């Protein structure tokens, strides 16, 4: 049973991170298509554009997935194995919203 402690928070964190990263990347691809009408054909410009879109998507994804990561960390730090809701309450009561982005 100890192996699965925090599994729900881990899956939530991973799903939120990956979904937000792909969605934001595709969102910026759509913006580029609306503004320019097409993607660049030059490999260098295409690489620069993909890098910029990836950086924006990565930063957004980290901001969105950090709270589930903080919850998972809190669940694993406690000797009595906090549940998901109890870990969220513990972080909120001790540190407020900043607790979800600490560390």
PDB file of N, CA and C in Angstrom:
ATOM      1  N   UNK A   1       0.817  -1.186   0.000  1.00  0.00           N
ATOM      2  CA  UNK A   1       0.000   0.000   0.000  1.00  0.00           C
ATOM      3  C   UNK A   1       0.864   1.253   0.000  1.00  0.00           C
ATOM      4  N   UNK A   2       2.024   1.200   0.662  1.00  0.00           N
ATOM      5  CA  UNK A   2       2.908   2.356   0.725  1.00  0.00           C
ATOM      6  C   UNK A   2       3.428   2.773  -0.634  1.00  0.00           C
ATOM      7  N   UNK A   3       3.490   1.827  -1.553  1.00  0.00           N
ATOM      8  CA  UNK A   3       3.974   2.131  -2.902  1.00  0.00           C
ATOM      9  C   UNK A   3       3.048   3.098  -3.632  1.00  0.00           C
ATOM     10  N   UNK A   4       1.764   3.050  -3.320  1.00  0.00           N
ATOM     11  CA  UNK A   4       0.782   3.862  -4.028  1.00  0.00           C
ATOM     12  C   UNK A   4       0.397   5.139  -3.292  1.00  0.00           C
ATOM     13  N   UNK A   5       1.075   5.458  -2.209  1.00  0.00           N
ATOM     14  CA  UNK A   5       0.802   6.696  -1.489  1.00  0.00           C
ATOM     15  C   UNK A   5       1.138   7.872  -2.399  1.00  0.00           C
ATOM     16  N   UNK A   6       0.206   8.741  -2.603  1.00  0.00           N
ATOM     17  CA  UNK A   6       0.425   9.897  -3.452  1.00  0.00           C
ATOM     18  C   UNK A   6       0.259   9.631  -4.934  1.00  0.00           C
ATOM     19  N   UNK A   7      -0.187   8.435  -5.300  1.00  0.00           N
ATOM     20  CA  UNK A   7      -0.324   8.099  -6.723  1.00  0.00           C
ATOM     21  C   UNK A   7      -1.335   9.003  -7.414  1.00  0.00           C
ATOM     22  N   UNK A   8      -2.446   9.328  -6.740  1.00  0.00           N
ATOM     23  CA  UNK A   8      -3.460  10.184  -7.370  1.00  0.00           C
ATOM     24  C   UNK A   8      -2.898  11.580  -7.636  1.00  0.00           C
ATOM     25  N   UNK A   9      -2.139  12.112  -6.682  1.00  0.00           N
ATOM     26  CA  UNK A   9      -1.534  13.428  -6.898  1.00  0.00           C
ATOM     27  C   UNK A   9      -0.465  13.377  -7.986  1.00  0.00           C
ATOM     28  N   UNK A  10       0.287  12.296  -8.033  1.00  0.00           N
ATOM     29  CA  UNK A  10       1.318  12.138  -9.066  1.00  0.00           C
ATOM     30  C   UNK A  10       0.693  12.099 -10.462  1.00  0.00           C
ATOM     31  N   UNK A  11      -0.367  11.329 -10.612  1.00  0.00           N
ATOM     32  CA  UNK A  11      -1.035  11.245 -11.912  1.00  0.00           C
ATOM     33  C   UNK A  11      -1.678  12.573 -12.287  1.00  0.00           C
ATOM     34  N   UNK A  12      -2.266  13.245 -11.307  1.00  0.00           N
ATOM     35  CA  UNK A  12      -2.858  14.556 -11.569  1.00  0.00           C
ATOM     36  C   UNK A  12      -1.802  15.533 -12.036  1.00  0.00           C
ATOM     37  N   UNK A  13      -0.668  15.563 -11.343  1.00  0.00           N
ATOM     38  CA  UNK A  13       0.417  16.470 -11.719  1.00  0.00           C
ATOM     39  C   UNK A  13       0.901  16.185 -13.141  1.00  0.00           C
ATOM     40  N   UNK A  14       1.141  14.922 -13.446  1.00  0.00           N
ATOM     41  CA  UNK A  14       1.649  14.569 -14.777  1.00  0.00           C
ATOM     42  C   UNK A  14       0.639  14.867 -15.877  1.00  0.00           C
ATOM     43  N   UNK A  15      -0.619  14.559 -15.626  1.00  0.00           N
ATOM     44  CA  UNK A  15      -1.647  14.825 -16.636  1.00  0.00           C
ATOM     45  C   UNK A  15      -1.829  16.325 -16.869  1.00  0.00           C
ATOM     46  N   UNK A  16      -1.869  17.086 -15.794  1.00  0.00           N
ATOM     47  CA  UNK A  16      -2.024  18.541 -15.918  1.00  0.00           C
ATOM     48  C   UNK A  16      -0.836  19.126 -16.674  1.00  0.00           C
ATOM     49  N   UNK A  17       0.369  18.686 -16.323  1.00  0.00           N
ATOM     50  CA  UNK A  17       1.573  19.203 -16.973  1.00  0.00           C
ATOM     51  C   UNK A  17       1.560  18.908 -18.479  1.00  0.00           C
ATOM     52  N   UNK A  18       1.341  17.669 -18.840  1.00  0.00           N
ATOM     53  CA  UNK A  18       1.408  17.295 -20.257  1.00  0.00           C
ATOM     54  C   UNK A  18       0.257  17.907 -21.063  1.00  0.00           C
ATOM     55  N   UNK A  19      -0.947  17.887 -20.512  1.00  0.00           N
ATOM     56  CA  UNK A  19      -2.076  18.453 -21.251  1.00  0.00           C
ATOM     57  C   UNK A  19      -1.898  19.948 -21.461  1.00  0.00           C
ATOM     58  N   UNK A  20      -1.465  20.648 -20.429  1.00  0.00           N
ATOM     59  CA  UNK A  20      -1.306  22.098 -20.576  1.00  0.00           C
ATOM     60  C   UNK A  20      -0.172  22.431 -21.536  1.00  0.00           C
ATOM     61  N   UNK A  21       0.885  21.647 -21.517  1.00  0.00           N
ATOM     62  CA  UNK A  21       2.008  21.907 -22.416  1.00  0.00           C
ATOM     63  C   UNK A  21       1.588  21.748 -23.878  1.00  0.00           C
ATOM     64  N   UNK A  22       0.912  20.662 -24.189  1.00  0.00           N
ATOM     65  CA  UNK A  22       0.472  20.452 -25.569  1.00  0.00           C
ATOM     66  C   UNK A  22      -0.573  21.478 -25.998  1.00  0.00           C
ATOM     67  N   UNK A  23      -1.506  21.785 -25.100  1.00  0.00           N
ATOM     68  CA  UNK A  23      -2.546  22.753 -25.449  1.00  0.00           C
ATOM     69  C   UNK A  23      -1.975  24.139 -25.712  1.00  0.00           C
ATOM     70  N   UNK A  24      -1.050  24.589 -24.873  1.00  0.00           N
ATOM     71  CA  UNK A  24      -0.467  25.922 -25.063  1.00  0.00           C
ATOM     72  C   UNK A  24       0.398  25.945 -26.322  1.00  0.00           C
ATOM     73  N   UNK A  25       1.159  24.882 -26.564  1.00  0.00           N
ATOM     74  CA  UNK A  25       1.982  24.812 -27.770  1.00  0.00           C
ATOM     75  C   UNK A  25       1.100  24.909 -29.019  1.00  0.00           C
ATOM     76  N   UNK A  26       0.021  24.135 -29.040  1.00  0.00           N
ATOM     77  CA  UNK A  26      -0.893  24.171 -30.186  1.00  0.00           C
ATOM     78  C   UNK A  26      -1.626  25.507 -30.288  1.00  0.00           C
ATOM     79  N   UNK A  27      -1.951  26.104 -29.147  1.00  0.00           N
ATOM     80  CA  UNK A  27      -2.598  27.410 -29.139  1.00  0.00           C
ATOM     81  C   UNK A  27      -1.713  28.451 -29.828  1.00  0.00           C
ATOM     82  N   UNK A  28      -0.422  28.455 -29.512  1.00  0.00           N
ATOM     83  CA  UNK A  28       0.483  29.411 -30.148  1.00  0.00           C
ATOM     84  C   UNK A  28       0.729  29.078 -31.617  1.00  0.00           C
ATOM     85  N   UNK A  29       0.639  27.813 -31.976  1.00  0.00           N
ATOM     86  CA  UNK A  29       0.710  27.458 -33.393  1.00  0.00           C
ATOM     87  C   UNK A  29      -0.475  28.061 -34.140  1.00  0.00           C
ATOM     88  N   UNK A  30      -1.658  27.980 -33.541  1.00  0.00           N
ATOM     89  CA  UNK A  30      -2.855  28.577 -34.151  1.00  0.00           C
ATOM     90  C   UNK A  30      -2.723  30.089 -34.274  1.00  0.00           C
ATOM     91  N   UNK A  31      -2.141  30.727 -33.260  1.00  0.00           N
ATOM     92  CA  UNK A  31      -1.937  32.177 -33.329  1.00  0.00           C
ATOM     93  C   UNK A  31      -1.007  32.537 -34.481  1.00  0.00           C
ATOM     94  N   UNK A  32       0.073  31.801 -34.633  1.00  0.00           N
ATOM     95  CA  UNK A  32       1.020  32.062 -35.731  1.00  0.00           C
ATOM     96  C   UNK A  32       0.324  31.876 -37.075  1.00  0.00           C
ATOM     97  N   UNK A  33      -0.491  30.839 -37.189  1.00  0.00           N
ATOM     98  CA  UNK A  33      -1.209  30.606 -38.441  1.00  0.00           C
ATOM     99  C   UNK A  33      -2.203  31.727 -38.732  1.00  0.00           C
ATOM    100  N   UNK A  34      -2.871  32.255 -37.698  1.00  0.00           N
ATOM    101  CA  UNK A  34      -3.808  33.356 -37.909  1.00  0.00           C
ATOM    102  C   UNK A  34      -3.091  34.648 -38.292  1.00  0.00           C
ATOM    103  N   UNK A  35      -1.953  34.894 -37.673  1.00  0.00           N
ATOM    104  CA  UNK A  35      -1.229  36.144 -37.928  1.00  0.00           C
ATOM    105  C   UNK A  35      -0.526  36.111 -39.278  1.00  0.00           C
ATOM    106  N   UNK A  36       0.176  35.015 -39.567  1.00  0.00           N
ATOM    107  CA  UNK A  36       1.001  34.949 -40.772  1.00  0.00           C
ATOM    108  C   UNK A  36       0.371  34.149 -41.909  1.00  0.00           C
ATOM    109  N   UNK A  37      -0.681  33.417 -41.635  1.00  0.00           N
ATOM    110  CA  UNK A  37      -1.342  32.653 -42.678  1.00  0.00           C
ATOM    111  C   UNK A  37      -0.750  31.277 -42.915  1.00  0.00           C
ATOM    112  N   UNK A  38       0.508  31.089 -42.533  1.00  0.00           N
ATOM    113  CA  UNK A  38       1.156  29.783 -42.690  1.00  0.00           C
ATOM    114  C   UNK A  38       2.397  29.744 -41.802  1.00  0.00           C
ATOM    115  N   UNK A  39       2.893  28.541 -41.616  1.00  0.00           N
ATOM    116  CA  UNK A  39       4.139  28.384 -40.870  1.00  0.00           C
ATOM    117  C   UNK A  39       5.312  28.689 -41.795  1.00  0.00           C
ATOM    118  N   UNK A  40       6.441  29.150 -41.261  1.00  0.00           N
ATOM    119  CA  UNK A  40       7.593  29.437 -42.120  1.00  0.00           C
ATOM    120  C   UNK A  40       8.131  28.160 -42.770  1.00  0.00           C
ATOM    121  N   UNK A  41       8.631  28.299 -43.972  1.00  0.00           N
ATOM    122  CA  UNK A  41       9.217  27.149 -44.667  1.00  0.00           C
ATOM    123  C   UNK A  41      10.715  27.050 -44.415  1.00  0.00           C
ATOM    124  N   UNK A  42      11.310  28.134 -43.982  1.00  0.00           N
ATOM    125  CA  UNK A  42      12.732  28.155 -43.661  1.00  0.00           C
ATOM    126  C   UNK A  42      12.952  27.326 -42.387  1.00  0.00           C
ATOM    127  N   UNK A  43      13.854  26.342 -42.455  1.00  0.00           N
ATOM    128  CA  UNK A  43      14.084  25.457 -41.311  1.00  0.00           C
ATOM    129  C   UNK A  43      14.575  26.211 -40.080  1.00  0.00           C
ATOM    130  N   UNK A  44      15.415  27.235 -40.273  1.00  0.00           N
ATOM    131  CA  UNK A  44      15.920  28.000 -39.143  1.00  0.00           C
ATOM    132  C   UNK A  44      14.778  28.733 -38.439  1.00  0.00           C
ATOM    133  N   UNK A  45      13.930  29.426 -39.221  1.00  0.00           N
ATOM    134  CA  UNK A  45      12.802  30.155 -38.624  1.00  0.00           C
ATOM    135  C   UNK A  45      11.807  29.198 -37.967  1.00  0.00           C
ATOM    136  N   UNK A  46      11.607  28.060 -38.583  1.00  0.00           N
ATOM    137  CA  UNK A  46      10.713  27.061 -38.010  1.00  0.00           C
ATOM    138  C   UNK A  46      11.260  26.558 -36.676  1.00  0.00           C
ATOM    139  N   UNK A  47      12.568  26.372 -36.610  1.00  0.00           N
ATOM    140  CA  UNK A  47      13.202  25.947 -35.363  1.00  0.00           C
ATOM    141  C   UNK A  47      13.106  27.001 -34.282  1.00  0.00           C
ATOM    142  N   UNK A  48      13.327  28.262 -34.654  1.00  0.00           N
ATOM    143  CA  UNK A  48      13.220  29.359 -33.690  1.00  0.00           C
ATOM    144  C   UNK A  48      11.781  29.461 -33.184  1.00  0.00           C
ATOM    145  N   UNK A  49      10.826  29.373 -34.088  1.00  0.00           N
ATOM    146  CA  UNK A  49       9.412  29.454 -33.713  1.00  0.00           C
ATOM    147  C   UNK A  49       9.036  28.302 -32.776  1.00  0.00           C
ATOM    148  N   UNK A  50       9.478  27.099 -33.088  1.00  0.00           N
ATOM    149  CA  UNK A  50       9.173  25.947 -32.231  1.00  0.00           C
ATOM    150  C   UNK A  50       9.820  26.091 -30.861  1.00  0.00           C
ATOM    151  N   UNK A  51      11.031  26.639 -30.830  1.00  0.00           N
ATOM    152  CA  UNK A  51      11.710  26.852 -29.551  1.00  0.00           C
ATOM    153  C   UNK A  51      10.951  27.859 -28.691  1.00  0.00           C
ATOM    154  N   UNK A  52      10.524  28.945 -29.287  1.00  0.00           N
ATOM    155  CA  UNK A  52       9.779  29.969 -28.543  1.00  0.00           C
ATOM    156  C   UNK A  52       8.450  29.400 -28.043  1.00  0.00           C
ATOM    157  N   UNK A  53       7.745  28.688 -28.907  1.00  0.00           N
ATOM    158  CA  UNK A  53       6.477  28.094 -28.491  1.00  0.00           C
ATOM    159  C   UNK A  53       6.701  27.072 -27.385  1.00  0.00           C
ATOM    160  N   UNK A  54       7.768  26.300 -27.474  1.00  0.00           N
ATOM    161  CA  UNK A  54       8.076  25.317 -26.441  1.00  0.00           C
ATOM    162  C   UNK A  54       8.418  25.960 -25.107  1.00  0.00           C
ATOM    163  N   UNK A  55       9.160  27.074 -25.155  1.00  0.00           N
ATOM    164  CA  UNK A  55       9.505  27.770 -23.914  1.00  0.00           C
ATOM    165  C   UNK A  55       8.256  28.336 -23.243  1.00  0.00           C
ATOM    166  N   UNK A  56       7.387  28.951 -24.021  1.00  0.00           N
ATOM    167  CA  UNK A  56       6.148  29.515 -23.461  1.00  0.00           C
ATOM    168  C   UNK A  56       5.278  28.399 -22.884  1.00  0.00           C
ATOM    169  N   UNK A  57       5.150  27.308 -23.627  1.00  0.00           N
ATOM    170  CA  UNK A  57       4.339  26.184 -23.157  1.00  0.00           C
ATOM    171  C   UNK A  57       4.943  25.563 -21.903  1.00  0.00           C
ATOM    172  N   UNK A  58       6.261  25.461 -21.847  1.00  0.00           N
ATOM    173  CA  UNK A  58       6.922  24.885 -20.679  1.00  0.00           C
ATOM    174  C   UNK A  58       6.737  25.726 -19.430  1.00  0.00           C
ATOM    175  N   UNK A  59       6.887  27.044 -19.567  1.00  0.00           N
ATOM    176  CA  UNK A  59       6.705  27.932 -18.412  1.00  0.00           C
ATOM    177  C   UNK A  59       5.261  27.862 -17.912  1.00  0.00           C
ATOM    178  N   UNK A  60       4.316  27.906 -18.824  1.00  0.00           N
ATOM    179  CA  UNK A  60       2.909  27.815 -18.432  1.00  0.00           C
ATOM    180  C   UNK A  60       2.620  26.485 -17.738  1.00  0.00           C
ATOM    181  N   UNK A  61       3.147  25.407 -18.283  1.00  0.00           N
ATOM    182  CA  UNK A  61       2.895  24.080 -17.723  1.00  0.00           C
ATOM    183  C   UNK A  61       3.461  23.934 -16.328  1.00  0.00           C
ATOM    184  N   UNK A  62       4.642  24.483 -16.106  1.00  0.00           N
ATOM    185  CA  UNK A  62       5.238  24.416 -14.774  1.00  0.00           C
ATOM    186  C   UNK A  62       4.391  25.206 -13.780  1.00  0.00           C
ATOM    187  N   UNK A  63       3.911  26.374 -14.196  1.00  0.00           N
ATOM    188  CA  UNK A  63       3.066  27.183 -13.303  1.00  0.00           C
ATOM    189  C   UNK A  63       1.773  26.464 -12.951  1.00  0.00           C
ATOM    190  N   UNK A  64       1.223  25.730 -13.892  1.00  0.00           N
ATOM    191  CA  UNK A  64      -0.040  25.026 -13.662  1.00  0.00           C
ATOM    192  C   UNK A  64       0.173  23.732 -12.883  1.00  0.00           C
ATOM    193  N   UNK A  65       1.289  23.055 -13.111  1.00  0.00           N
ATOM    194  CA  UNK A  65       1.481  21.747 -12.477  1.00  0.00           C
ATOM    195  C   UNK A  65       2.233  21.821 -11.150  1.00  0.00           C
ATOM    196  N   UNK A  66       2.707  22.987 -10.761  1.00  0.00           N
ATOM    197  CA  UNK A  66       3.430  23.084  -9.496  1.00  0.00           C
ATOM    198  C   UNK A  66       2.550  22.822  -8.274  1.00  0.00           C
ATOM    199  N   UNK A  67       1.306  23.321  -8.217  1.00  0.00           N
ATOM    200  CA  UNK A  67       0.459  22.996  -7.059  1.00  0.00           C
ATOM    201  C   UNK A  67       0.253  21.488  -6.842  1.00  0.00           C
ATOM    202  N   UNK A  68      -0.055  20.695  -7.884  1.00  0.00           N
ATOM    203  CA  UNK A  68      -0.154  19.251  -7.633  1.00  0.00           C
ATOM    204  C   UNK A  68       1.167  18.639  -7.152  1.00  0.00           C
ATOM    205  N   UNK A  69       2.284  19.181  -7.600  1.00  0.00           N
ATOM    206  CA  UNK A  69       3.580  18.689  -7.145  1.00  0.00           C
ATOM    207  C   UNK A  69       3.793  19.018  -5.668  1.00  0.00           C
ATOM    208  N   UNK A  70       3.387  20.217  -5.254  1.00  0.00           N
ATOM    209  CA  UNK A  70       3.489  20.586  -3.840  1.00  0.00           C
ATOM    210  C   UNK A  70       2.599  19.691  -2.982  1.00  0.00           C
ATOM    211  N   UNK A  71       1.430  19.359  -3.486  1.00  0.00           N
ATOM    212  CA  UNK A  71       0.519  18.464  -2.764  1.00  0.00           C
ATOM    213  C   UNK A  71       1.136  17.077  -2.627  1.00  0.00           C
ATOM    214  N   UNK A  72       1.714  16.574  -3.704  1.00  0.00           N
ATOM    215  CA  UNK A  72       2.358  15.263  -3.680  1.00  0.00           C
ATOM    216  C   UNK A  72       3.505  15.250  -2.677  1.00  0.00           C
ATOM    217  N   UNK A  73       4.304  16.310  -2.678  1.00  0.00           N
ATOM    218  CA  UNK A  73       5.415  16.400  -1.729  1.00  0.00           C
ATOM    219  C   UNK A  73       4.903  16.400  -0.295  1.00  0.00           C
ATOM    220  N   UNK A  74       3.842  17.154  -0.044  1.00  0.00           N
ATOM    221  CA  UNK A  74       3.259  17.206   1.302  1.00  0.00           C
ATOM    222  C   UNK A  74       2.713  15.848   1.713  1.00  0.00           C
ATOM    223  N   UNK A  75       2.099  15.139   0.791  1.00  0.00           N
ATOM    224  CA  UNK A  75       1.564  13.818   1.104  1.00  0.00           C
ATOM    225  C   UNK A  75       2.682  12.850   1.485  1.00  0.00           C
ATOM    226  N   UNK A  76       3.820  12.958   0.816  1.00  0.00           N
ATOM    227  CA  UNK A  76       4.920  12.031   1.062  1.00  0.00           C
ATOM    228  C   UNK A  76       5.784  12.426   2.259  1.00  0.00           C
ATOM    229  N   UNK A  77       5.706  13.674   2.722  1.00  0.00           N
ATOM    230  CA  UNK A  77       6.499  14.115   3.870  1.00  0.00           C
ATOM    231  C   UNK A  77       5.908  13.664   5.193  1.00  0.00           C
ATOM    232  N   UNK A  78       4.630  13.493   5.254  1.00  0.00           N
ATOM    233  CA  UNK A  78       3.961  13.188   6.510  1.00  0.00           C
ATOM    234  C   UNK A  78       4.039  11.690   6.803  1.00  0.00           C
ATOM    235  N   UNK A  79       4.392  11.356   8.031  1.00  0.00           N
ATOM    236  CA  UNK A  79       4.535   9.954   8.423  1.00  0.00           C
ATOM    237  C   UNK A  79       3.193   9.222   8.454  1.00  0.00           C
ATOM    238  N   UNK A  80       2.100   9.959   8.654  1.00  0.00           N
ATOM    239  CA  UNK A  80       0.795   9.290   8.742  1.00  0.00           C
ATOM    240  C   UNK A  80       0.064   9.234   7.406  1.00  0.00           C
ATOM    241  N   UNK A  81       0.741   9.463   6.325  1.00  0.00           N
ATOM    242  CA  UNK A  81       0.183   9.335   4.965  1.00  0.00           C
ATOM    243  C   UNK A  81      -1.095  10.153   4.782  1.00  0.00           C
ATOM    244  N   UNK A  82      -0.918  11.428   4.579  1.00  0.00           N
ATOM    245  CA  UNK A  82      -2.054  12.306   4.336  1.00  0.00           C
ATOM    246  C   UNK A  82      -2.753  11.923   3.039  1.00  0.00           C
ATOM    247  N   UNK A  83      -4.049  12.081   3.014  1.00  0.00           N
ATOM    248  CA  UNK A  83      -4.787  11.901   1.783  1.00  0.00           C
ATOM    249  C   UNK A  83      -4.708  13.169   0.944  1.00  0.00           C
ATOM    250  N   UNK A  84      -5.251  13.123  -0.241  1.00  0.00           N
ATOM    251  CA  UNK A  84      -5.184  14.247  -1.168  1.00  0.00           C
ATOM    252  C   UNK A  84      -5.845  15.499  -0.589  1.00  0.00           C
ATOM    253  N   UNK A  85      -7.068  15.369  -0.114  1.00  0.00           N
ATOM    254  CA  UNK A  85      -7.805  16.519   0.405  1.00  0.00           C
ATOM    255  C   UNK A  85      -7.146  17.056   1.679  1.00  0.00           C
ATOM    256  N   UNK A  86      -6.690  16.172   2.535  1.00  0.00           N
ATOM    257  CA  UNK A  86      -6.041  16.591   3.779  1.00  0.00           C
ATOM    258  C   UNK A  86      -4.733  17.324   3.491  1.00  0.00           C
ATOM    259  N   UNK A  87      -3.986  16.866   2.500  1.00  0.00           N
ATOM    260  CA  UNK A  87      -2.737  17.537   2.130  1.00  0.00           C
ATOM    261  C   UNK A  87      -3.018  18.937   1.592  1.00  0.00           C
ATOM    262  N   UNK A  88      -4.055  19.068   0.773  1.00  0.00           N
ATOM    263  CA  UNK A  88      -4.438  20.387   0.244  1.00  0.00           C
ATOM    264  C   UNK A  88      -4.825  21.309   1.397  1.00  0.00           C
ATOM    265  N   UNK A  89      -5.632  20.818   2.328  1.00  0.00           N
ATOM    266  CA  UNK A  89      -6.039  21.626   3.475  1.00  0.00           C
ATOM    267  C   UNK A  89      -4.845  22.025   4.323  1.00  0.00           C
ATOM    268  N   UNK A  90      -3.912  21.117   4.506  1.00  0.00           N
ATOM    269  CA  UNK A  90      -2.732  21.392   5.319  1.00  0.00           C
ATOM    270  C   UNK A  90      -1.883  22.504   4.707  1.00  0.00           C
ATOM    271  N   UNK A  91      -1.676  22.441   3.404  1.00  0.00           N
ATOM    272  CA  UNK A  91      -0.892  23.478   2.725  1.00  0.00           C
ATOM    273  C   UNK A  91      -1.627  24.816   2.803  1.00  0.00           C
ATOM    274  N   UNK A  92      -2.922  24.800   2.544  1.00  0.00           N
ATOM    275  CA  UNK A  92      -3.707  26.037   2.541  1.00  0.00           C
ATOM    276  C   UNK A  92      -3.725  26.697   3.924  1.00  0.00           C
ATOM    277  N   UNK A  93      -3.889  25.891   4.961  1.00  0.00           N
ATOM    278  CA  UNK A  93      -3.979  26.435   6.313  1.00  0.00           C
ATOM    279  C   UNK A  93      -2.642  26.960   6.822  1.00  0.00           C
ATOM    280  N   UNK A  94      -1.538  26.341   6.437  1.00  0.00           N
ATOM    281  CA  UNK A  94      -0.240  26.765   6.961  1.00  0.00           C
ATOM    282  C   UNK A  94       0.406  27.887   6.150  1.00  0.00           C
ATOM    283  N   UNK A  95       0.252  27.848   4.818  1.00  0.00           N
ATOM    284  CA  UNK A  95       0.975  28.820   3.984  1.00  0.00           C
ATOM    285  C   UNK A  95       0.104  29.581   2.993  1.00  0.00           C
ATOM    286  N   UNK A  96      -1.148  29.221   2.888  1.00  0.00           N
ATOM    287  CA  UNK A  96      -2.023  29.896   1.926  1.00  0.00           C
ATOM    288  C   UNK A  96      -1.661  29.526   0.492  1.00  0.00           C
ATOM    289  N   UNK A  97      -2.037  30.386  -0.432  1.00  0.00           N
ATOM    290  CA  UNK A  97      -1.797  30.104  -1.858  1.00  0.00           C
ATOM    291  C   UNK A  97      -0.306  29.991  -2.177  1.00  0.00           C
ATOM    292  N   UNK A  98       0.517  30.726  -1.442  1.00  0.00           N
ATOM    293  CA  UNK A  98       1.971  30.673  -1.690  1.00  0.00           C
ATOM    294  C   UNK A  98       2.539  29.299  -1.393  1.00  0.00           C
ATOM    295  N   UNK A  99       1.888  28.534  -0.518  1.00  0.00           N
ATOM    296  CA  UNK A  99       2.351  27.199  -0.192  1.00  0.00           C
ATOM    297  C   UNK A  99       2.313  26.255  -1.372  1.00  0.00           C
ATOM    298  N   UNK A 100       1.434  26.512  -2.314  1.00  0.00           N
ATOM    299  CA  UNK A 100       1.332  25.654  -3.493  1.00  0.00           C
ATOM    300  C   UNK A 100       2.439  25.936  -4.505  1.00  0.00           C
ATOM    301  N   UNK A 101       3.122  27.065  -4.339  1.00  0.00           N
ATOM    302  CA  UNK A 101       4.209  27.424  -5.246  1.00  0.00           C
ATOM    303  C   UNK A 101       5.559  27.494  -4.549  1.00  0.00           C
ATOM    304  N   UNK A 102       5.620  27.116  -3.279  1.00  0.00           N
ATOM    305  CA  UNK A 102       6.885  27.139  -2.544  1.00  0.00           C
ATOM    306  C   UNK A 102       7.782  25.997  -3.000  1.00  0.00           C
ATOM    307  N   UNK A 103       9.059  26.238  -2.974  1.00  0.00           N
ATOM    308  CA  UNK A 103      10.028  25.188  -3.294  1.00  0.00           C
ATOM    309  C   UNK A 103      10.278  25.134  -4.717  1.00  0.00           C
TER     310      UNK A 103
END
